[in-house]
Amino acid sequence: MTHWTPALVEERLAEAALILRRLPDPRRRGYFSTWPEIVHSFADKVGQEPKQMRVLPSPQAISRMEETLTWTGCLEPIDGKIVWMKAHGERWKEICYAVGLQRAAAHQHWAYGLSIIALTLNRQPVNRQLSKRKLIRLARGA
């Protein structure tokens, strides 16, 4: 059994965000094309950029991602939004603009969210009466 720390939670959330980006785009059912497939000649392909090959994630990675998606359910909506935006690689400037907080406050909400998830995964009681700083210190030191 793994002892979860905020750093491990952050890595796992970043992995889940990467796997979500690598999944194929959803398609609407019932829509299809009756046109024949276009066959390009060599002259048509000259000067074109090659299509990037999309590598599909493994079933184990998808299972880990699905498990990770449920972790933010115990967070306040603003904390969950900040945690997922940071996991998707957003810059702090965009995060602060989206949630309407200053950078220091947004960073504290992010660290608090990671700490709550880590404590919940470790099955430790989360005392919401504690200040955010104390709870963050508790999760890092535990």
PDB file of C-alpha atoms in Angstrom:
ATOM      1  CA  MET A   1       0.000   0.000   0.000  1.00  0.00           C
ATOM      2  CA  THR A   2       1.340   3.400  -0.982  1.00  0.00           C
ATOM      3  CA  HIS A   3       1.639   6.257   1.482  1.00  0.00           C
ATOM      4  CA  TRP A   4       0.225   9.189  -0.452  1.00  0.00           C
ATOM      5  CA  THR A   5       1.884  12.579  -0.338  1.00  0.00           C
ATOM      6  CA  PRO A   6       0.757  15.764  -2.093  1.00  0.00           C
ATOM      7  CA  ALA A   7       3.644  15.320  -4.570  1.00  0.00           C
ATOM      8  CA  LEU A   8       2.480  11.790  -5.481  1.00  0.00           C
ATOM      9  CA  VAL A   9      -1.090  13.027  -5.858  1.00  0.00           C
ATOM     10  CA  GLU A  10       0.137  15.810  -8.152  1.00  0.00           C
ATOM     11  CA  GLU A  11       2.030  13.318 -10.349  1.00  0.00           C
ATOM     12  CA  ARG A  12      -0.970  11.018 -10.583  1.00  0.00           C
ATOM     13  CA  LEU A  13      -3.309  13.895 -11.522  1.00  0.00           C
ATOM     14  CA  ALA A  14      -0.861  15.061 -14.213  1.00  0.00           C
ATOM     15  CA  GLU A  15      -0.713  11.505 -15.585  1.00  0.00           C
ATOM     16  CA  ALA A  16      -4.521  11.349 -15.667  1.00  0.00           C
ATOM     17  CA  ALA A  17      -4.688  14.657 -17.537  1.00  0.00           C
ATOM     18  CA  LEU A  18      -2.153  13.381 -20.089  1.00  0.00           C
ATOM     19  CA  ILE A  19      -4.142  10.169 -20.599  1.00  0.00           C
ATOM     20  CA  LEU A  20      -7.344  12.182 -21.078  1.00  0.00           C
ATOM     21  CA  ARG A  21      -5.633  14.160 -23.852  1.00  0.00           C
ATOM     22  CA  ARG A  22      -4.423  10.951 -25.535  1.00  0.00           C
ATOM     23  CA  LEU A  23      -7.862   9.329 -25.682  1.00  0.00           C
ATOM     24  CA  PRO A  24      -9.625   9.465 -29.056  1.00  0.00           C
ATOM     25  CA  ASP A  25     -12.241  12.125 -29.605  1.00  0.00           C
ATOM     26  CA  PRO A  26     -15.815  11.001 -28.914  1.00  0.00           C
ATOM     27  CA  ARG A  27     -18.042  10.559 -31.947  1.00  0.00           C
ATOM     28  CA  ARG A  28     -21.771  11.057 -32.173  1.00  0.00           C
ATOM     29  CA  ARG A  29     -23.666   7.899 -32.972  1.00  0.00           C
ATOM     30  CA  GLY A  30     -25.756   7.700 -36.087  1.00  0.00           C
ATOM     31  CA  TYR A  31     -23.714  10.070 -38.216  1.00  0.00           C
ATOM     32  CA  PHE A  32     -21.584   8.668 -40.999  1.00  0.00           C
ATOM     33  CA  SER A  33     -20.440   9.555 -44.473  1.00  0.00           C
ATOM     34  CA  THR A  34     -21.458   7.701 -47.616  1.00  0.00           C
ATOM     35  CA  TRP A  35     -18.734   9.388 -49.654  1.00  0.00           C
ATOM     36  CA  PRO A  36     -15.868   7.134 -50.751  1.00  0.00           C
ATOM     37  CA  GLU A  37     -12.529   7.461 -49.019  1.00  0.00           C
ATOM     38  CA  ILE A  38     -10.278  10.045 -50.711  1.00  0.00           C
ATOM     39  CA  VAL A  39      -7.076   8.540 -52.084  1.00  0.00           C
ATOM     40  CA  HIS A  40      -4.303  11.119 -52.326  1.00  0.00           C
ATOM     41  CA  SER A  41      -1.618  10.795 -54.971  1.00  0.00           C
ATOM     42  CA  PHE A  42       2.039  11.516 -54.346  1.00  0.00           C
ATOM     43  CA  ALA A  43       1.718  14.958 -55.951  1.00  0.00           C
ATOM     44  CA  ASP A  44      -1.080  15.829 -53.499  1.00  0.00           C
ATOM     45  CA  LYS A  45       1.085  14.862 -50.529  1.00  0.00           C
ATOM     46  CA  VAL A  46       4.143  16.914 -51.520  1.00  0.00           C
ATOM     47  CA  GLY A  47       4.619  19.773 -49.085  1.00  0.00           C
ATOM     48  CA  GLN A  48       2.067  18.524 -46.565  1.00  0.00           C
ATOM     49  CA  GLU A  49       2.983  17.989 -42.960  1.00  0.00           C
ATOM     50  CA  PRO A  50       2.731  14.350 -41.867  1.00  0.00           C
ATOM     51  CA  LYS A  51      -0.146  13.528 -39.532  1.00  0.00           C
ATOM     52  CA  GLN A  52       0.900  13.073 -35.950  1.00  0.00           C
ATOM     53  CA  MET A  53       0.377   9.527 -34.823  1.00  0.00           C
ATOM     54  CA  ARG A  54      -1.798   9.294 -31.733  1.00  0.00           C
ATOM     55  CA  VAL A  55      -0.568   6.667 -29.293  1.00  0.00           C
ATOM     56  CA  LEU A  56      -3.472   5.228 -27.340  1.00  0.00           C
ATOM     57  CA  PRO A  57      -2.970   4.670 -23.606  1.00  0.00           C
ATOM     58  CA  SER A  58      -2.845   1.179 -22.145  1.00  0.00           C
ATOM     59  CA  PRO A  59      -5.851  -0.307 -20.307  1.00  0.00           C
ATOM     60  CA  GLN A  60      -3.946  -0.093 -16.995  1.00  0.00           C
ATOM     61  CA  ALA A  61      -3.315   3.626 -17.557  1.00  0.00           C
ATOM     62  CA  ILE A  62      -6.991   4.184 -18.346  1.00  0.00           C
ATOM     63  CA  SER A  63      -7.965   2.340 -15.134  1.00  0.00           C
ATOM     64  CA  ARG A  64      -5.605   4.552 -13.088  1.00  0.00           C
ATOM     65  CA  MET A  65      -7.049   7.624 -14.804  1.00  0.00           C
ATOM     66  CA  GLU A  66     -10.628   6.574 -14.010  1.00  0.00           C
ATOM     67  CA  GLU A  67      -9.688   6.057 -10.374  1.00  0.00           C
ATOM     68  CA  THR A  68      -7.980   9.453 -10.272  1.00  0.00           C
ATOM     69  CA  LEU A  69     -11.026  11.239 -11.716  1.00  0.00           C
ATOM     70  CA  THR A  70     -12.996  10.469  -8.543  1.00  0.00           C
ATOM     71  CA  TRP A  71     -10.447  12.035  -6.189  1.00  0.00           C
ATOM     72  CA  THR A  72     -11.621  15.629  -6.518  1.00  0.00           C
ATOM     73  CA  GLY A  73     -15.113  14.774  -5.287  1.00  0.00           C
ATOM     74  CA  CYS A  74     -14.110  15.564  -1.697  1.00  0.00           C
ATOM     75  CA  LEU A  75     -12.909  19.078  -2.609  1.00  0.00           C
ATOM     76  CA  GLU A  76     -14.678  22.400  -2.797  1.00  0.00           C
ATOM     77  CA  PRO A  77     -15.487  23.318  -6.431  1.00  0.00           C
ATOM     78  CA  ILE A  78     -12.878  26.088  -6.614  1.00  0.00           C
ATOM     79  CA  ASP A  79     -10.154  23.816  -5.206  1.00  0.00           C
ATOM     80  CA  GLY A  80     -11.061  21.043  -7.642  1.00  0.00           C
ATOM     81  CA  LYS A  81     -10.987  23.448 -10.568  1.00  0.00           C
ATOM     82  CA  ILE A  82      -7.553  24.776  -9.599  1.00  0.00           C
ATOM     83  CA  VAL A  83      -6.175  21.259  -9.061  1.00  0.00           C
ATOM     84  CA  TRP A  84      -7.390  20.041 -12.481  1.00  0.00           C
ATOM     85  CA  MET A  85      -6.265  23.160 -14.326  1.00  0.00           C
ATOM     86  CA  LYS A  86      -2.780  22.790 -12.832  1.00  0.00           C
ATOM     87  CA  ALA A  87      -2.769  19.068 -13.686  1.00  0.00           C
ATOM     88  CA  HIS A  88      -3.571  19.974 -17.298  1.00  0.00           C
ATOM     89  CA  GLY A  89      -0.470  22.198 -17.354  1.00  0.00           C
ATOM     90  CA  GLU A  90      -2.210  25.567 -17.274  1.00  0.00           C
ATOM     91  CA  ARG A  91      -0.110  28.549 -16.252  1.00  0.00           C
ATOM     92  CA  TRP A  92      -0.881  30.320 -12.995  1.00  0.00           C
ATOM     93  CA  LYS A  93      -1.907  33.432 -14.902  1.00  0.00           C
ATOM     94  CA  GLU A  94      -4.739  31.574 -16.680  1.00  0.00           C
ATOM     95  CA  ILE A  95      -5.745  29.794 -13.466  1.00  0.00           C
ATOM     96  CA  CYS A  96      -5.933  33.057 -11.517  1.00  0.00           C
ATOM     97  CA  TYR A  97      -7.990  34.662 -14.275  1.00  0.00           C
ATOM     98  CA  ALA A  98     -10.396  31.690 -14.403  1.00  0.00           C
ATOM     99  CA  VAL A  99     -11.052  31.508 -10.662  1.00  0.00           C
ATOM    100  CA  GLY A 100     -10.663  35.188  -9.771  1.00  0.00           C
ATOM    101  CA  LEU A 101      -7.919  34.818  -7.169  1.00  0.00           C
ATOM    102  CA  GLN A 102      -4.444  36.237  -6.716  1.00  0.00           C
ATOM    103  CA  ARG A 103      -1.535  33.894  -7.397  1.00  0.00           C
ATOM    104  CA  ALA A 104      -0.661  33.297  -3.732  1.00  0.00           C
ATOM    105  CA  ALA A 105      -4.260  32.470  -2.833  1.00  0.00           C
ATOM    106  CA  ALA A 106      -4.652  30.199  -5.881  1.00  0.00           C
ATOM    107  CA  HIS A 107      -1.412  28.392  -4.957  1.00  0.00           C
ATOM    108  CA  GLN A 108      -2.665  27.895  -1.409  1.00  0.00           C
ATOM    109  CA  HIS A 109      -5.992  26.478  -2.687  1.00  0.00           C
ATOM    110  CA  TRP A 110      -4.000  24.126  -4.967  1.00  0.00           C
ATOM    111  CA  ALA A 111      -1.727  22.897  -2.146  1.00  0.00           C
ATOM    112  CA  TYR A 112      -4.757  22.550   0.138  1.00  0.00           C
ATOM    113  CA  GLY A 113      -6.611  20.486  -2.474  1.00  0.00           C
ATOM    114  CA  LEU A 114      -3.644  18.155  -2.956  1.00  0.00           C
ATOM    115  CA  SER A 115      -3.290  17.803   0.819  1.00  0.00           C
ATOM    116  CA  ILE A 116      -6.978  16.947   1.301  1.00  0.00           C
ATOM    117  CA  ILE A 117      -6.733  14.278  -1.420  1.00  0.00           C
ATOM    118  CA  ALA A 118      -3.538  12.827   0.099  1.00  0.00           C
ATOM    119  CA  LEU A 119      -5.036  12.657   3.587  1.00  0.00           C
ATOM    120  CA  THR A 120      -8.236  11.098   2.245  1.00  0.00           C
ATOM    121  CA  LEU A 121      -6.287   8.453   0.310  1.00  0.00           C
ATOM    122  CA  ASN A 122      -4.247   7.661   3.430  1.00  0.00           C
ATOM    123  CA  ARG A 123      -7.535   7.226   5.323  1.00  0.00           C
ATOM    124  CA  GLN A 124      -6.576   9.897   7.830  1.00  0.00           C
ATOM    125  CA  PRO A 125      -9.295  12.046   9.349  1.00  0.00           C
ATOM    126  CA  VAL A 126      -9.508  15.475   7.746  1.00  0.00           C
ATOM    127  CA  ASN A 127     -10.327  18.160  10.269  1.00  0.00           C
ATOM    128  CA  ARG A 128     -11.864  20.998   8.247  1.00  0.00           C
ATOM    129  CA  GLN A 129     -11.641  23.211  11.356  1.00  0.00           C
ATOM    130  CA  LEU A 130      -7.869  23.526  10.875  1.00  0.00           C
ATOM    131  CA  SER A 131      -6.496  26.364   8.828  1.00  0.00           C
ATOM    132  CA  LYS A 132      -5.305  25.643   5.298  1.00  0.00           C
ATOM    133  CA  ARG A 133      -1.657  26.154   6.256  1.00  0.00           C
ATOM    134  CA  LYS A 134      -1.849  23.701   9.162  1.00  0.00           C
ATOM    135  CA  LEU A 135      -3.580  21.097   7.026  1.00  0.00           C
ATOM    136  CA  ILE A 136      -0.952  21.482   4.280  1.00  0.00           C
ATOM    137  CA  ARG A 137       1.832  21.083   6.851  1.00  0.00           C
ATOM    138  CA  LEU A 138       0.068  18.039   8.302  1.00  0.00           C
ATOM    139  CA  ALA A 139      -0.177  16.356   4.887  1.00  0.00           C
ATOM    140  CA  ARG A 140       3.452  17.062   4.003  1.00  0.00           C
ATOM    141  CA  GLY A 141       4.773  15.880   7.342  1.00  0.00           C
ATOM    142  CA  ALA A 142       2.518  12.845   7.689  1.00  0.00           C
TER     143      ALA A 142
END
